[in-house]
Amino acid sequence: MTSLPSGFHCHVANIGVKDHTDDFVVLAADRPVPAAGVFTKSRFAGPSVIVSREHLADPHAQAMVVVSKNANVANGPDGLADARELVAGVAGRLGCAASDVLVASTGVIGRRYPVERIRAGVAALPERPGDTSADDAARGIMTTDTFAKVASAAVAGSTARVVGIAKGVGMIEPDMATMIAVLLTDADIDASTLDATFRRVVDRTFNCVSIDTDTSTSDTAVILASGAAGTVDAAAFDAALHDVCLALTKMIARDGEGAETLIEVTVTGARDAAQAKRVAKSIVNSPLVKTAVHGADPNWGRVAMAIGKCSDDTDIEQDRVVIRFGGTEVYPTRVDDAGLEALGAYLRGEEVEIGVDLGIASATATVWGCDLTDGYIRINADYTT
């Protein structure tokens, strides 16, 4: 079991949003602490995103509440009022200001909270939550996830830890955040440093995962720092936070709806990091690349196609590009029949690496995704309002 960092407790319960499993999670510190968050840029952003953005104008928070299986999006003024009532209710139970409570919701869009059940769930929230299990909290925020996503790392040179939980397996193409992720640390980090570090790490991890090219209305990633373990080295904290976010990123990609194979795409030799990420995303997002991986077909032509779609990058020249599956070059070097058979066996593994060198400069980026299966279609065809 992974415990929360010192200075944090949680409350996990079923309040009737889901039929049988936990659907209501509150993660709380003993007092307002430095906090930061990044959110979707969707023009249909949900009330949870709106309220949390408002509350982080002062970069401190004491609690995070997550409602699972109901996104509370596209419900007009009623949905916003419901979110504010939820936050105020949690704040009242914890004895803090409503502005010190952040909120995230995930699930079906266009359906209001079951307000009476929410009220009853809030009324049952202990004034001082007593659970310290990150695993319990991670299970409580799941929707179509097949396993709870938890990661932790020690901050070198200190007793501080970083612990993260996340949910998300579909509607994932992040835009300054992704899915729902909550990171907690007992390192003593000031609000400004926490925000800058978090945004930098998110851009290298959560913003590098894609399941289906669809950006959620509810994307939220937040971090709170209790300070209970004292000051830490900034570089060591950055490294620990990166390790946790990267682990969660790979879990999300591996657990993509219907997924059977984790795809890692690395682009090197790019003009700059933005170009490298753009090309890598074009590859990992391609339905034809995804289905080729699913079918264990080493069809490098589909990778070439995905690179070529980046038509605004006029410095990409096909005679300088190198494409690899695993460590095997497939373009421009030709692969014989025996090599193709070996590549087919490689593509049947649980993880597939696709490498592309653009031959322009020295920038690089790595992104993660998954194959496209009939299971993805079935899950989303049956996922209804």
Short mmCIF file of N, CA, C and O in Angstrom, two decimals, residues 12 20 36 57 65 115 129 131 147 165 201 218 236 250 314 353 362 368:
data_model
loop_
_atom_site.label_atom_id
_atom_site.label_comp_id
_atom_site.label_asym_id
_atom_site.label_seq_id
_atom_site.Cartn_x
_atom_site.Cartn_y
_atom_site.Cartn_z
N VAL A 12 -12.64 8.51 1.48
CA VAL A 12 -13.08 7.84 0.25
C VAL A 12 -14.39 7.13 0.55
O VAL A 12 -14.49 6.38 1.53
N HIS A 20 -21.95 0.86 -7.19
CA HIS A 20 -21.41 0.06 -6.08
C HIS A 20 -20.03 0.48 -5.62
O HIS A 20 -19.67 0.25 -4.46
N ALA A 36 -0.74 24.36 -6.94
CA ALA A 36 -0.68 24.79 -8.34
C ALA A 36 -1.54 23.85 -9.16
O ALA A 36 -1.81 22.71 -8.75
N ALA A 57 -6.26 31.36 -7.99
CA ALA A 57 -5.76 32.72 -8.18
C ALA A 57 -4.88 33.11 -6.97
O ALA A 57 -3.90 33.83 -7.11
N VAL A 65 -11.42 17.81 -3.80
CA VAL A 65 -12.52 16.86 -3.82
C VAL A 65 -12.74 16.40 -5.25
O VAL A 65 -12.70 17.20 -6.19
N VAL A 115 -27.86 15.75 -6.77
CA VAL A 115 -27.57 16.73 -5.73
C VAL A 115 -27.85 16.21 -4.32
O VAL A 115 -27.06 16.43 -3.39
N PRO A 129 -10.54 13.91 8.16
CA PRO A 129 -10.45 12.61 7.50
C PRO A 129 -9.28 11.80 8.04
O PRO A 129 -8.21 12.35 8.33
N ASP A 131 -8.11 8.52 6.68
CA ASP A 131 -7.45 7.56 5.81
C ASP A 131 -6.15 8.16 5.28
O ASP A 131 -6.07 9.38 5.05
N PHE A 147 -7.41 -0.28 -13.78
CA PHE A 147 -6.65 -0.43 -12.54
C PHE A 147 -6.38 0.95 -11.96
O PHE A 147 -6.39 1.97 -12.67
N ILE A 165 -1.74 10.30 -7.82
CA ILE A 165 -2.80 9.41 -8.30
C ILE A 165 -3.37 10.03 -9.56
O ILE A 165 -3.32 11.24 -9.76
N VAL A 201 7.25 20.10 -15.53
CA VAL A 201 7.17 18.65 -15.51
C VAL A 201 5.94 18.15 -16.28
O VAL A 201 6.02 17.17 -17.03
N SER A 218 -12.76 18.32 -18.87
CA SER A 218 -12.55 18.31 -17.42
C SER A 218 -11.09 18.11 -17.02
O SER A 218 -10.80 17.89 -15.84
N ALA A 236 16.41 18.02 -6.94
CA ALA A 236 15.98 16.71 -6.46
C ALA A 236 14.45 16.63 -6.46
O ALA A 236 13.87 15.59 -6.80
N LYS A 250 2.68 6.82 -18.23
CA LYS A 250 2.78 5.52 -18.88
C LYS A 250 1.63 4.61 -18.48
O LYS A 250 1.13 3.82 -19.29
N THR A 314 8.40 22.80 -43.14
CA THR A 314 8.99 22.67 -44.48
C THR A 314 10.46 22.27 -44.45
O THR A 314 11.04 21.98 -45.50
N GLU A 353 8.35 0.51 -29.38
CA GLU A 353 9.04 1.79 -29.52
C GLU A 353 9.19 2.11 -31.00
O GLU A 353 9.64 1.28 -31.79
N SER A 362 19.20 18.99 -33.19
CA SER A 362 19.46 18.07 -32.08
C SER A 362 18.33 17.96 -31.07
O SER A 362 18.47 17.28 -30.06
N TRP A 368 3.72 9.17 -25.54
CA TRP A 368 3.21 7.84 -25.27
C TRP A 368 1.75 7.73 -25.69
O TRP A 368 0.97 8.68 -25.55
#
